[in-house]
Amino acid sequence: MTTNQIDPEDIELKATAVGRDLLLLISGGVRHIGATSTAYLEGEQVKVLTSAVPHHKEHTISEPIAIRVAEALNKTVTVVMGIHYDNLTKEGIMDVVEIVNLKVNQYLAQQI
């Protein structure tokens, strides 16, 4: 898949309240679970635990997103992420990251 074939609408961010906490499911292309990151507050500091399925790279995106959202909303946040497009170029990967960050920014703008 080339970069200009990635439809931003294909990448979805779904938010689910879990009590006071938040679950974000971010998926696109061939949807799956590639990584999970949970960011939580410990005193004034945000800590994160991440688990990645071998040979998947979503943790490089899920971890900073979990931290950013937990800091912004002052709550525990788990990000479950699975995005896969066959034969994605480096530019395509950068496009996916940009789309995901845009969707997270839009979500946060609605919450704050």
mmCIF file of C-alpha atoms in Angstrom:
data_model
loop_
_atom_site.group_PDB
_atom_site.id
_atom_site.type_symbol
_atom_site.label_atom_id
_atom_site.label_comp_id
_atom_site.label_asym_id
_atom_site.label_seq_id
_atom_site.Cartn_x
_atom_site.Cartn_y
_atom_site.Cartn_z
ATOM 1 C CA MET A 1 0.000 0.000 0.000
ATOM 2 C CA THR A 2 1.382 3.399 -0.871
ATOM 3 C CA THR A 3 1.008 6.438 1.332
ATOM 4 C CA ASN A 4 -1.694 8.063 -0.760
ATOM 5 C CA GLN A 5 -3.912 4.991 -0.340
ATOM 6 C CA ILE A 6 -4.315 5.376 3.435
ATOM 7 C CA ASP A 7 -7.791 6.658 4.095
ATOM 8 C CA PRO A 8 -7.785 8.597 7.391
ATOM 9 C CA GLU A 9 -11.357 7.401 7.944
ATOM 10 C CA ASP A 10 -10.100 3.800 8.012
ATOM 11 C CA ILE A 11 -8.144 4.474 11.200
ATOM 12 C CA GLU A 12 -10.582 4.575 14.109
ATOM 13 C CA LEU A 13 -10.285 5.770 17.685
ATOM 14 C CA LYS A 14 -12.988 4.426 19.982
ATOM 15 C CA ALA A 15 -13.152 5.621 23.575
ATOM 16 C CA THR A 16 -14.871 3.688 26.343
ATOM 17 C CA ALA A 17 -15.225 4.904 29.914
ATOM 18 C CA VAL A 18 -14.382 2.188 32.405
ATOM 19 C CA GLY A 19 -15.570 3.760 35.632
ATOM 20 C CA ARG A 20 -13.252 6.720 36.158
ATOM 21 C CA ASP A 21 -10.663 5.219 33.782
ATOM 22 C CA LEU A 22 -10.497 5.301 30.000
ATOM 23 C CA LEU A 23 -9.967 2.649 27.332
ATOM 24 C CA LEU A 24 -8.904 3.808 23.863
ATOM 25 C CA LEU A 25 -9.071 1.319 21.005
ATOM 26 C CA ILE A 26 -7.128 2.513 17.968
ATOM 27 C CA SER A 27 -7.258 0.322 14.883
ATOM 28 C CA GLY A 28 -6.974 0.437 11.134
ATOM 29 C CA GLY A 29 -6.300 -1.615 8.049
ATOM 30 C CA VAL A 30 -6.210 -5.248 9.139
ATOM 31 C CA ARG A 31 -7.416 -4.742 12.716
ATOM 32 C CA HIS A 32 -5.753 -6.744 15.495
ATOM 33 C CA ILE A 33 -4.147 -6.305 18.905
ATOM 34 C CA GLY A 34 -0.499 -5.375 18.451
ATOM 35 C CA ALA A 35 0.188 -3.585 21.734
ATOM 36 C CA THR A 36 -1.398 -2.277 24.893
ATOM 37 C CA SER A 37 -0.145 0.574 27.049
ATOM 38 C CA THR A 38 -1.589 1.609 30.393
ATOM 39 C CA ALA A 39 -0.578 4.969 31.813
ATOM 40 C CA TYR A 40 -1.494 5.769 35.400
ATOM 41 C CA LEU A 41 -0.774 8.429 37.983
ATOM 42 C CA GLU A 42 1.525 7.645 40.865
ATOM 43 C CA GLY A 43 1.499 10.771 42.975
ATOM 44 C CA GLU A 44 2.395 13.621 40.606
ATOM 45 C CA GLN A 45 4.106 11.318 38.100
ATOM 46 C CA VAL A 46 2.628 9.375 35.184
ATOM 47 C CA LYS A 47 3.953 5.835 34.815
ATOM 48 C CA VAL A 48 3.279 3.429 31.959
ATOM 49 C CA LEU A 49 3.209 -0.323 31.448
ATOM 50 C CA THR A 50 3.325 -1.614 27.882
ATOM 51 C CA SER A 51 2.905 -5.056 26.391
ATOM 52 C CA ALA A 52 3.636 -5.714 22.718
ATOM 53 C CA VAL A 53 2.924 -8.778 20.629
ATOM 54 C CA PRO A 54 6.198 -10.045 19.097
ATOM 55 C CA HIS A 55 6.937 -8.633 15.626
ATOM 56 C CA HIS A 56 4.494 -5.750 16.122
ATOM 57 C CA LYS A 57 5.507 -2.118 16.443
ATOM 58 C CA GLU A 58 2.343 -0.422 17.707
ATOM 59 C CA HIS A 59 3.899 0.028 21.164
ATOM 60 C CA THR A 60 6.012 2.861 19.739
ATOM 61 C CA ILE A 61 2.771 4.785 19.254
ATOM 62 C CA SER A 62 0.529 3.410 22.030
ATOM 63 C CA GLU A 63 2.908 4.252 24.877
ATOM 64 C CA PRO A 64 3.320 7.994 24.231
ATOM 65 C CA ILE A 65 -0.398 8.313 23.516
ATOM 66 C CA ALA A 66 -1.336 6.641 26.810
ATOM 67 C CA ILE A 67 1.015 8.960 28.697
ATOM 68 C CA ARG A 68 -0.249 12.080 26.906
ATOM 69 C CA VAL A 69 -3.925 11.274 27.469
ATOM 70 C CA ALA A 70 -3.394 10.276 31.118
ATOM 71 C CA GLU A 71 -1.583 13.562 31.757
ATOM 72 C CA ALA A 72 -4.216 15.612 29.952
ATOM 73 C CA LEU A 73 -7.218 13.964 31.619
ATOM 74 C CA ASN A 74 -5.626 13.102 34.975
ATOM 75 C CA LYS A 75 -6.818 9.500 34.884
ATOM 76 C CA THR A 76 -5.683 5.967 34.117
ATOM 77 C CA VAL A 77 -5.712 5.322 30.385
ATOM 78 C CA THR A 78 -5.228 2.060 28.498
ATOM 79 C CA VAL A 79 -4.528 2.225 24.773
ATOM 80 C CA VAL A 80 -5.085 -0.943 22.747
ATOM 81 C CA MET A 81 -3.683 -0.562 19.267
ATOM 82 C CA GLY A 82 -3.587 -2.656 16.119
ATOM 83 C CA ILE A 83 -3.007 -1.134 12.697
ATOM 84 C CA HIS A 84 -1.692 -3.079 9.726
ATOM 85 C CA TYR A 85 -1.342 -2.242 6.056
ATOM 86 C CA ASP A 86 0.603 -4.579 3.751
ATOM 87 C CA ASN A 87 3.839 -3.232 2.244
ATOM 88 C CA LEU A 88 3.640 0.099 4.038
ATOM 89 C CA THR A 89 6.530 2.424 3.159
ATOM 90 C CA LYS A 90 8.396 4.525 5.720
ATOM 91 C CA GLU A 91 6.388 7.514 4.517
ATOM 92 C CA GLY A 92 3.213 5.465 4.923
ATOM 93 C CA ILE A 93 4.140 4.674 8.518
ATOM 94 C CA MET A 94 4.697 8.381 9.153
ATOM 95 C CA ASP A 95 1.265 9.085 7.637
ATOM 96 C CA VAL A 96 -0.355 6.517 9.945
ATOM 97 C CA VAL A 97 1.346 8.055 13.000
ATOM 98 C CA GLU A 98 0.203 11.514 11.901
ATOM 99 C CA ILE A 99 -3.391 10.342 11.420
ATOM 100 C CA VAL A 100 -3.428 8.615 14.822
ATOM 101 C CA ASN A 101 -2.029 11.700 16.564
ATOM 102 C CA LEU A 102 -4.582 13.912 14.823
ATOM 103 C CA LYS A 103 -7.418 11.660 16.030
ATOM 104 C CA VAL A 104 -6.039 11.676 19.594
ATOM 105 C CA ASN A 105 -5.752 15.487 19.471
ATOM 106 C CA GLN A 106 -9.348 15.763 18.247
ATOM 107 C CA TYR A 107 -10.517 13.444 21.034
ATOM 108 C CA LEU A 108 -8.648 15.433 23.695
ATOM 109 C CA ALA A 109 -9.998 18.733 22.358
ATOM 110 C CA GLN A 110 -13.534 17.398 22.931
ATOM 111 C CA GLN A 111 -12.704 16.354 26.514
ATOM 112 C CA ILE A 112 -10.950 19.437 27.838
#
